[in-house]
Amino acid sequence: MIDVLSVTSEIYPLVKTGGLADVAGALPRALAAHDIAMRSLVPGYPQVMAALGKGRVVARFDDLFGDAAQLIAARVEGLDLIVIDAPHLYDRAGGIYVDETGEDWADNWARYAALGWVAAELARGLVEGYRPRIVHAHDWQGAMAAAYVAFGGDSTTKVALTIHNIAFQGQFGADIFPHLRLPQAAFDMTGVEYYGGVGFLKGGLRCAHAVTTVSPTYALEIQTPEYGMGLEGLLVERSADLYGILNGIDVEAWNPRTDAALAANYAAASTGKRQVNALALAERFGLEMDGGPLFGLVSRLTWQKGIDIVADNVDWLVSLGGRLAVLGSGDAGLEDAMAQAAARHPGRVGFVKGYDENLSHLMQGGADVMLVPSRFEPCGLTQLYGLRYGAVPLVSRVGGLADTVIDANEAAVEAGVATGIQFSPVDGPSLGEAIRRTVSLFHRPAVWSRMQRKGMKTDVSWDRSAEKYAGLYTSLLGDQ
Ligand code: ADP
């Protein structure tokens, strides 16, 4: 049994803003089958503290980046947690990264330096009877764990750092450096220094023993200027230690046979029942029922997700007989564009603004097509849910979308291996052409249902990926 400490700023079902939470929540269970005991170190946000119930205090600090704090160990929802109970850092209303006005918390550097610092202390044996041999940190919020291990003189702990989205890097001014509890030597190229300031992700990438990201294609993309967001040079240098391991999904929570959020449950052999879900969706979104394909979009409404090129194509989609249901929130301009599209096409386009987990399930269970036209997508989860639920994914050919969907070109259709539709480059005309192709495939019922069934039989579980992470941990320890 190998003890691994996962260091994460989000974990499903306790606190989630994106795919990172799903991964952090699913990995511990998936890894247990591979002889890995994973505990998760998480900040004590209000929603985490509320879920804790009876925990055990395992350590106390007089001054954790500004005030007293304690660590609480607890088992919640099947997860072994170590929670940093530090009200001065985490107990506040608003978002977990931003305040009520949407501005980053000014002390985010302290909030996530603390997370990494505590991880390194645990690895050094802070709590009697617990000494993880591997620290697995996630994104910039967890990344400083690698720097604290490297510069703390701890040569026994191995650190893996996973990039879920390189767009978020945790960059701060040089003025915070003296408060980080790092030796002066850490403020240079080999440490956390980044263009004269402090880069949390940069420092982590420099100091971690292995770097992973969430799909093989994204692992290649981030080594290029187009996708590397300034870190491509460093990633090329580290390419021998860089791995792309696809995310899986929680196939119990996302199971169309048992999903309680659906109006009707079904399996690959009974996709006809999806019609009941489609009807429920049509009611919820104010859409007409007819023979045209129902496109679903469940997403943060941001530039990354290509929502603007969807807006450009709404009239075209409707002109081809399609309908569109959009669930999401995000940039005000894109929310407006979706609201206007719905107003322009009553009965054909519907928009529900907000975040609604249950409705997102119903959309997977009722939509014919799941739209994921991202400009970049490290792995993406919505297309994996789409495959599992028979909502055929229409995706851009980037990152994990390229790795998980097999395009329905004629050869793939002929061979019966297609599971969705891909398009490239990521622009309006190219998406428009893909929508046209999708509608025409939809009107070939035998081809369409074969594609649906093939997708539903694709292995999107964590099994294979968990095995890869377990193999990575083992090989890191073998290096010692
Ligand atoms: P990202 O993490 O970049 O937002 P992913 O595809 O990796 O993208 O993960 C998005 C997750 O958030 C999925 O589980 C998706 O179903 C969910 N999601 C996004 N927007 C909404 C929404 N408005 N309502 C419910 N779930 C949503």
Coordinates of C-alpha atoms and ligand atoms in Angstrom, one line a residue:
M1 CA 0.0 0.0 0.0
I2 CA 1.5 3.4 -1.0
D3 CA 0.3 6.5 0.9
V4 CA -0.4 9.4 -1.4
L5 CA -1.4 12.9 -0.3
S6 CA -3.6 14.6 -2.8
V7 CA -3.4 18.4 -2.5
T8 CA -6.4 20.1 -4.0
S9 CA -8.4 23.3 -3.8
E10 CA -11.6 21.6 -4.8
I11 CA -13.1 18.2 -4.3
Y12 CA -16.5 16.8 -5.4
P13 CA -19.0 16.6 -3.7
L14 CA -17.9 19.1 -1.2
V15 CA -16.7 22.0 -3.2
K16 CA -16.6 22.4 -7.0
T17 CA -16.1 25.1 -9.6
G18 CA -14.9 22.8 -12.4
G19 CA -13.5 19.5 -13.6
L20 CA -10.7 19.5 -11.1
A21 CA -13.2 18.8 -8.3
D22 CA -14.5 15.8 -10.2
V23 CA -11.0 14.4 -10.7
A24 CA -10.0 15.0 -7.1
G25 CA -13.2 13.4 -5.8
A26 CA -13.0 10.3 -8.0
L27 CA -9.3 9.4 -7.9
P28 CA -9.1 8.2 -4.3
R29 CA -11.8 5.6 -4.8
A30 CA -10.4 4.5 -8.2
L31 CA -6.9 4.2 -6.8
A32 CA -7.9 2.1 -3.8
A33 CA -8.2 -0.8 -6.2
H34 CA -4.6 -0.4 -7.1
D35 CA -3.2 -0.5 -3.6
I36 CA -2.9 3.2 -3.2
A37 CA -4.2 4.9 -0.1
M38 CA -5.0 8.5 -1.0
R39 CA -5.9 11.2 1.5
S40 CA -6.9 14.6 0.3
L41 CA -5.6 17.9 1.8
V42 CA -8.2 20.6 1.3
P43 CA -8.9 24.2 2.5
G44 CA -11.5 24.6 5.2
Y45 CA -14.0 26.6 3.2
P46 CA -17.4 27.1 4.9
Q47 CA -19.0 24.3 2.8
V48 CA -16.1 21.9 3.7
M49 CA -16.3 22.7 7.4
A50 CA -20.1 22.3 7.3
A51 CA -19.7 18.8 5.9
L52 CA -17.1 17.7 8.3
G53 CA -19.2 16.6 11.2
K54 CA -17.0 14.9 13.8
G55 CA -13.4 15.2 12.9
R56 CA -10.1 14.7 14.8
V57 CA -7.7 17.5 15.3
V58 CA -4.3 16.1 14.2
A59 CA -2.1 19.3 14.3
R60 CA -2.1 22.9 15.4
F61 CA -0.3 25.9 14.1
D62 CA 0.3 29.2 16.0
D63 CA 0.7 31.1 12.8
L64 CA -0.3 29.7 9.5
F65 CA 0.2 32.6 7.1
G66 CA -1.3 35.1 9.4
D67 CA -3.1 33.5 12.3
A68 CA -3.7 30.3 14.2
A69 CA -5.0 27.2 12.5
Q70 CA -5.5 23.5 12.9
L71 CA -5.7 20.4 10.8
I72 CA -8.7 18.2 11.1
A73 CA -8.8 14.6 9.8
A74 CA -12.2 13.2 8.9
R75 CA -13.9 10.7 6.6
V76 CA -16.6 12.4 4.6
E77 CA -18.6 10.9 1.7
G78 CA -16.1 8.0 1.4
L79 CA -13.1 10.5 1.2
D80 CA -10.2 10.6 3.7
L81 CA -9.8 14.3 4.2
I82 CA -7.3 16.4 6.0
V83 CA -8.9 19.8 6.3
I84 CA -7.0 23.1 7.0
D85 CA -9.2 24.8 9.5
A86 CA -7.9 28.4 9.1
P87 CA -10.8 30.9 9.3
H88 CA -8.5 33.9 8.5
L89 CA -7.7 32.2 5.1
Y90 CA -10.8 30.3 4.1
D91 CA -13.9 31.2 6.1
R92 CA -15.6 33.9 4.0
A93 CA -18.6 34.4 1.9
G94 CA -18.3 34.7 -1.9
G95 CA -16.6 32.3 -4.2
I96 CA -13.6 30.1 -3.3
Y97 CA -11.2 32.1 -5.5
V98 CA -13.1 35.4 -5.9
D99 CA -15.1 37.8 -3.8
E100 CA -18.7 38.8 -4.2
T101 CA -17.8 41.2 -7.0
G102 CA -15.9 38.6 -8.9
E103 CA -12.4 39.9 -8.0
D104 CA -9.7 37.5 -7.0
W105 CA -9.2 37.4 -3.2
A106 CA -6.2 39.7 -2.6
D107 CA -4.6 37.1 -0.3
N108 CA -5.0 34.2 -2.7
W109 CA -1.2 33.8 -2.6
A110 CA -1.3 33.2 1.2
R111 CA -4.4 30.9 1.0
Y112 CA -2.7 28.6 -1.5
A113 CA 0.9 29.0 -0.2
A114 CA -0.6 27.7 3.1
L115 CA -2.1 24.7 1.2
G116 CA 1.3 23.7 -0.3
W117 CA 3.2 24.5 2.9
V118 CA 1.0 22.2 5.0
A119 CA 1.3 19.4 2.4
A120 CA 5.1 19.6 2.7
E121 CA 4.9 19.5 6.5
L122 CA 2.7 16.4 6.4
A123 CA 5.2 14.8 4.0
R124 CA 7.9 15.5 6.6
G125 CA 6.0 13.6 9.2
L126 CA 4.1 16.4 11.0
V127 CA 1.4 14.0 12.1
E128 CA 2.5 10.9 14.0
G129 CA 1.7 7.7 12.2
Y130 CA 1.1 9.4 8.8
R131 CA 3.9 10.0 6.3
P132 CA 2.8 10.0 2.7
R133 CA 5.6 9.0 0.3
I134 CA 4.0 10.8 -2.6
V135 CA 2.5 14.2 -2.7
H136 CA 0.1 14.6 -5.7
A137 CA -0.6 18.3 -6.1
H138 CA -3.2 19.8 -8.5
D139 CA -3.0 23.0 -10.5
W140 CA -1.5 26.3 -9.3
Q141 CA -3.3 26.2 -6.0
G142 CA -1.6 23.0 -5.0
A143 CA 1.7 23.5 -6.9
M144 CA 3.6 25.2 -4.2
A145 CA 3.8 21.9 -2.4
A146 CA 6.5 20.9 -4.9
A147 CA 8.6 24.0 -4.0
Y148 CA 8.2 23.5 -0.3
V149 CA 9.3 19.9 -0.6
A150 CA 12.2 20.7 -2.9
F151 CA 13.5 23.7 -0.8
G152 CA 12.7 22.1 2.5
G153 CA 15.5 19.7 2.3
D154 CA 13.2 16.7 2.1
S155 CA 14.8 14.3 -0.3
T156 CA 12.5 11.3 0.4
T157 CA 9.1 12.6 -0.7
K158 CA 8.3 12.5 -4.4
V159 CA 5.9 15.1 -5.9
A160 CA 3.7 14.7 -8.9
L161 CA 1.9 17.8 -10.2
T162 CA -1.1 17.7 -12.4
I163 CA -2.1 20.5 -14.7
H164 CA -5.8 20.7 -15.2
N165 CA -5.8 24.0 -17.0
I166 CA -2.6 25.9 -17.8
A167 CA -4.6 29.1 -18.3
F168 CA -4.6 29.6 -14.5
Q169 CA -1.1 30.0 -13.2
G170 CA -1.2 31.8 -9.9
Q171 CA 1.1 34.8 -10.6
F172 CA 1.9 37.3 -8.0
G173 CA 4.2 40.2 -7.3
A174 CA 7.8 39.8 -6.0
D175 CA 6.6 41.6 -2.8
I176 CA 5.0 38.3 -1.5
F177 CA 8.2 36.3 -1.7
P178 CA 9.6 37.2 1.7
H179 CA 6.3 36.0 3.2
L180 CA 6.5 32.6 1.6
R181 CA 8.8 30.9 4.1
L182 CA 11.2 29.8 1.3
P183 CA 14.9 30.4 1.3
Q184 CA 16.2 33.2 -0.9
A185 CA 17.6 30.6 -3.3
A186 CA 14.1 29.8 -4.3
F187 CA 13.7 33.2 -5.9
D188 CA 15.3 32.4 -9.2
M189 CA 14.9 30.3 -12.4
T190 CA 15.2 27.0 -10.5
G191 CA 12.5 28.0 -8.1
V192 CA 9.4 30.1 -8.0
E193 CA 10.6 33.3 -9.7
Y194 CA 8.7 34.1 -12.9
Y195 CA 9.3 37.2 -14.9
G196 CA 10.4 39.1 -11.9
G197 CA 7.4 38.0 -9.8
V198 CA 6.3 34.8 -8.2
G199 CA 4.7 32.0 -10.2
F200 CA 3.1 29.2 -8.2
L201 CA 2.5 26.9 -11.2
K202 CA 5.8 27.8 -12.7
G203 CA 7.6 26.9 -9.4
G204 CA 5.7 23.7 -9.1
L205 CA 6.5 22.7 -12.7
R206 CA 10.2 23.4 -11.9
C207 CA 10.3 21.5 -8.7
A208 CA 7.9 18.5 -9.1
H209 CA 9.5 15.1 -9.9
A210 CA 6.8 14.3 -12.4
V211 CA 4.3 16.5 -14.2
T212 CA 1.0 15.2 -15.6
T213 CA -1.8 16.7 -17.5
V214 CA -5.2 15.3 -18.3
S215 CA -4.9 14.1 -21.9
P216 CA -2.1 13.0 -24.2
T217 CA -2.9 15.6 -26.8
Y218 CA -3.0 18.4 -24.2
A219 CA 0.5 17.2 -23.0
L220 CA 1.8 17.9 -26.5
E221 CA -0.2 21.1 -27.0
I222 CA 1.1 22.8 -23.9
Q223 CA 4.7 22.4 -25.2
T224 CA 3.8 24.9 -28.0
P225 CA 3.4 28.7 -27.9
E226 CA -0.2 28.4 -29.0
Y227 CA -1.3 26.5 -25.9
G228 CA 1.5 26.8 -23.4
M229 CA 0.6 30.3 -22.2
G230 CA 4.2 31.2 -21.6
L231 CA 5.2 28.0 -19.9
E232 CA 5.9 26.0 -23.1
G233 CA 9.7 26.4 -22.8
L234 CA 9.8 25.0 -19.3
L235 CA 7.5 22.2 -20.3
V236 CA 9.7 21.3 -23.3
E237 CA 12.6 21.1 -20.9
R238 CA 10.6 18.8 -18.6
S239 CA 9.1 16.7 -21.4
A240 CA 10.9 13.6 -20.2
D241 CA 8.9 13.8 -17.0
L242 CA 5.6 15.0 -18.6
Y243 CA 2.7 12.5 -18.9
G244 CA -0.8 12.8 -20.4
I245 CA -3.3 10.7 -18.5
L246 CA -6.9 11.0 -19.5
N247 CA -9.6 11.7 -16.9
G248 CA -12.3 9.2 -16.3
I249 CA -15.8 9.9 -15.0
D250 CA -17.7 8.6 -12.0
V251 CA -19.6 5.8 -13.8
E252 CA -21.9 5.3 -10.8
A253 CA -23.0 8.9 -10.4
W254 CA -23.2 9.1 -14.2
N255 CA -25.2 6.0 -15.1
P256 CA -28.2 6.3 -17.4
R257 CA -29.6 3.0 -16.1
T258 CA -29.9 4.3 -12.5
D259 CA -29.6 8.1 -12.7
A260 CA -32.4 9.6 -10.5
A261 CA -32.2 13.0 -12.3
L262 CA -33.6 11.4 -15.5
A263 CA -37.3 11.2 -16.4
A264 CA -36.6 7.8 -17.8
N265 CA -33.7 5.4 -17.3
Y266 CA -32.3 3.4 -20.2
A267 CA -29.3 1.4 -21.5
A268 CA -27.6 1.0 -24.9
A269 CA -30.2 -1.4 -26.0
S270 CA -33.1 0.9 -25.1
T271 CA -32.1 4.3 -26.3
G272 CA -35.7 4.8 -27.5
K273 CA -36.6 5.8 -23.9
R274 CA -34.3 8.9 -24.2
Q275 CA -37.4 10.4 -25.9
V276 CA -39.0 10.7 -22.5
N277 CA -36.1 12.8 -21.3
A278 CA -36.1 14.8 -24.5
L279 CA -39.8 15.7 -23.7
A280 CA -38.9 16.8 -20.2
L281 CA -36.1 18.9 -21.6
A282 CA -38.3 20.5 -24.2
E283 CA -40.7 21.5 -21.4
R284 CA -38.0 22.9 -19.2
F285 CA -36.4 24.9 -22.0
G286 CA -39.7 25.9 -23.8
L287 CA -38.8 24.0 -26.9
E288 CA -41.1 22.4 -29.5
M289 CA -41.0 18.6 -30.1
D290 CA -40.3 17.6 -33.6
G291 CA -38.1 15.4 -35.7
G292 CA -35.0 17.7 -35.7
P293 CA -31.9 17.0 -33.6
L294 CA -31.8 18.6 -30.1
F295 CA -28.4 20.1 -29.4
G296 CA -27.4 20.5 -25.8
L297 CA -24.7 22.8 -24.3
V298 CA -23.7 22.5 -20.7
S299 CA -20.8 24.8 -20.0
R300 CA -19.2 27.7 -18.4
L301 CA -20.0 30.5 -20.8
T302 CA -16.5 31.7 -21.6
W303 CA -14.2 32.3 -24.6
Q304 CA -12.3 29.1 -23.8
K305 CA -15.5 27.1 -24.3
G306 CA -16.1 28.6 -27.8
I307 CA -19.5 30.0 -26.8
D308 CA -19.1 32.9 -29.2
I309 CA -18.9 30.6 -32.2
V310 CA -22.0 28.8 -31.0
A311 CA -23.7 32.2 -30.9
D312 CA -22.5 32.9 -34.5
N313 CA -24.1 29.6 -35.6
V314 CA -27.5 29.7 -33.8
D315 CA -29.5 30.9 -36.8
W316 CA -27.8 28.4 -39.0
L317 CA -28.5 25.5 -36.6
V318 CA -32.2 26.5 -36.4
S319 CA -32.4 26.9 -40.2
L320 CA -31.2 23.2 -40.5
G321 CA -34.1 22.1 -38.4
G322 CA -32.1 21.8 -35.2
R323 CA -33.1 22.9 -31.7
L324 CA -30.7 24.1 -29.0
A325 CA -30.8 23.9 -25.2
V326 CA -28.2 25.9 -23.3
L327 CA -27.4 25.6 -19.6
G328 CA -24.6 27.7 -18.2
S329 CA -23.4 31.0 -16.8
G330 CA -20.3 33.1 -17.2
D331 CA -19.3 36.2 -19.1
A332 CA -22.1 38.7 -19.2
G333 CA -21.7 39.3 -23.0
L334 CA -22.0 35.6 -23.7
E335 CA -25.0 35.2 -21.4
D336 CA -26.6 38.0 -23.3
A337 CA -25.9 36.4 -26.6
M338 CA -27.6 33.2 -25.5
A339 CA -30.6 35.1 -24.0
Q340 CA -30.9 37.0 -27.3
A341 CA -30.7 33.8 -29.4
A342 CA -33.5 32.3 -27.3
A343 CA -35.6 35.4 -27.7
R344 CA -35.0 35.3 -31.5
H345 CA -36.0 31.7 -31.9
P346 CA -38.9 30.9 -29.5
G347 CA -39.5 27.2 -29.4
R348 CA -36.2 26.4 -31.1
V349 CA -33.6 27.8 -28.7
G350 CA -33.9 27.8 -24.9
F351 CA -31.5 29.2 -22.3
V352 CA -31.3 28.4 -18.6
K353 CA -28.8 30.7 -16.9
G354 CA -27.1 29.2 -13.9
Y355 CA -25.5 26.1 -12.6
D356 CA -27.8 23.1 -12.1
E357 CA -26.3 19.6 -11.6
N358 CA -29.6 17.7 -12.0
L359 CA -30.6 19.5 -15.1
S360 CA -27.1 18.8 -16.6
H361 CA -27.8 15.1 -16.1
L362 CA -31.2 15.4 -17.8
M363 CA -29.6 17.2 -20.7
Q364 CA -27.1 14.3 -21.2
G365 CA -30.1 11.9 -21.0
G366 CA -32.3 13.8 -23.5
A367 CA -30.2 15.8 -26.0
D368 CA -29.3 14.1 -29.3
V369 CA -26.0 16.0 -29.5
M370 CA -23.7 17.4 -26.9
L371 CA -21.9 20.5 -28.1
V372 CA -18.3 21.0 -26.9
P373 CA -16.6 23.5 -29.2
S374 CA -13.8 24.6 -26.9
R375 CA -10.8 26.6 -28.1
F376 CA -8.6 24.5 -25.8
E377 CA -9.7 21.7 -23.6
P378 CA -7.3 19.9 -21.3
C379 CA -9.5 16.8 -21.0
G380 CA -13.2 17.8 -20.9
L381 CA -15.9 15.9 -19.0
T382 CA -19.1 16.9 -20.8
Q383 CA -18.1 14.9 -23.9
L384 CA -17.4 11.8 -21.7
Y385 CA -20.8 12.1 -20.1
G386 CA -22.2 12.5 -23.6
L387 CA -20.6 9.3 -24.7
R388 CA -22.0 7.4 -21.7
Y389 CA -25.5 8.8 -22.1
G390 CA -25.8 8.5 -25.9
A391 CA -25.8 12.3 -26.4
V392 CA -23.5 12.2 -29.4
P393 CA -20.6 14.6 -28.8
L394 CA -19.8 17.3 -31.4
V395 CA -16.4 18.6 -30.4
S396 CA -13.5 20.7 -31.6
R397 CA -10.4 18.7 -32.3
V398 CA -8.2 19.9 -29.4
G399 CA -6.8 18.4 -26.2
G400 CA -8.8 15.7 -24.6
L401 CA -11.7 16.2 -27.0
A402 CA -9.4 14.9 -29.8
D403 CA -8.4 11.9 -27.7
T404 CA -11.8 10.7 -26.6
V405 CA -14.1 11.1 -29.6
I406 CA -13.8 9.2 -32.8
D407 CA -14.9 11.4 -35.7
A408 CA -17.7 10.1 -38.0
N409 CA -15.9 10.4 -41.3
E410 CA -17.2 8.0 -43.9
A411 CA -14.4 5.4 -43.2
A412 CA -15.2 5.4 -39.5
V413 CA -18.9 5.2 -40.1
E414 CA -18.3 2.3 -42.5
A415 CA -16.1 0.5 -40.0
G416 CA -18.7 1.2 -37.2
V417 CA -16.1 2.9 -34.9
A418 CA -17.4 6.5 -35.0
T419 CA -18.6 7.9 -31.7
G420 CA -19.1 11.6 -32.5
I421 CA -18.2 14.5 -34.7
Q422 CA -15.0 16.6 -34.6
F423 CA -14.2 19.9 -36.3
S424 CA -11.0 21.9 -36.8
P425 CA -10.0 24.7 -36.8
V426 CA -12.0 26.2 -34.0
D427 CA -13.9 28.9 -35.7
G428 CA -17.5 29.7 -36.7
P429 CA -17.4 28.4 -40.3
S430 CA -15.8 25.2 -39.3
L431 CA -18.4 24.6 -36.5
G432 CA -21.1 25.5 -39.0
E433 CA -19.9 22.8 -41.4
A434 CA -19.8 20.3 -38.5
I435 CA -23.4 21.2 -37.5
R436 CA -24.5 20.5 -41.1
R437 CA -22.7 17.2 -41.0
T438 CA -24.2 16.3 -37.7
V439 CA -27.8 17.1 -38.9
S440 CA -27.2 14.9 -42.0
L441 CA -25.9 12.0 -39.9
F442 CA -28.9 12.4 -37.6
H443 CA -31.2 11.8 -40.5
R444 CA -29.5 8.4 -41.2
P445 CA -31.1 6.6 -38.2
A446 CA -29.2 3.4 -38.5
V447 CA -25.8 5.2 -38.6
W448 CA -26.9 7.5 -35.8
S449 CA -28.0 4.8 -33.4
R450 CA -24.9 2.7 -34.1
M451 CA -22.8 5.8 -33.2
Q452 CA -24.8 6.3 -30.0
R453 CA -24.4 2.6 -29.0
K454 CA -20.7 2.7 -29.8
G455 CA -20.2 5.7 -27.6
M456 CA -22.2 4.2 -24.8
K457 CA -19.9 1.2 -24.8
T458 CA -16.7 3.3 -24.7
D459 CA -14.8 2.8 -21.5
V460 CA -14.9 6.2 -19.8
S461 CA -14.3 4.9 -16.3
W462 CA -11.4 5.7 -14.1
D463 CA -10.0 2.1 -14.2
R464 CA -7.4 2.5 -16.9
S465 CA -6.3 6.0 -15.8
A466 CA -6.1 5.0 -12.2
E467 CA -3.7 2.2 -13.2
K468 CA -1.6 4.7 -15.0
Y469 CA -1.4 7.0 -11.9
A470 CA -0.6 4.0 -9.7
G471 CA 2.2 3.1 -12.2
L472 CA 3.6 6.6 -12.1
Y473 CA 3.7 6.7 -8.2
T474 CA 5.4 3.3 -8.2
S475 CA 8.0 4.4 -10.8
L476 CA 8.7 7.6 -8.8
L477 CA 9.4 5.6 -5.7
G478 CA 11.5 3.2 -7.7
D479 CA 13.8 6.2 -8.6
Q480 CA 14.9 6.5 -5.0
Ligands
ADP1 P1 -14.2 22.9 -17.0 O1 -13.6 22.3 -15.8 O2 -13.2 23.6 -17.8 O3 -15.4 23.8 -16.7 P2 -15.0 20.3 -17.8 O4 -15.7 19.8 -19.0 O5 -13.7 19.6 -17.4 O6 -14.8 21.8 -18.0 O7 -15.9 20.1 -16.5 C1 -17.1 20.9 -16.4 C2 -18.0 20.2 -15.4 O8 -18.9 21.2 -14.9 C3 -18.8 19.1 -15.9 O9 -19.1 18.2 -14.8 C4 -20.1 19.8 -16.4 O10 -21.2 19.0 -16.4 C5 -20.2 20.8 -15.2 N1 -21.0 22.1 -15.6 C6 -20.5 23.1 -16.3 N2 -21.5 24.1 -16.4 C7 -22.5 23.6 -15.7 C8 -23.8 24.1 -15.4 N3 -24.2 25.4 -15.8 N4 -24.7 23.4 -14.7 C9 -24.3 22.2 -14.3 N5 -23.1 21.6 -14.5 C10 -22.2 22.3 -15.2

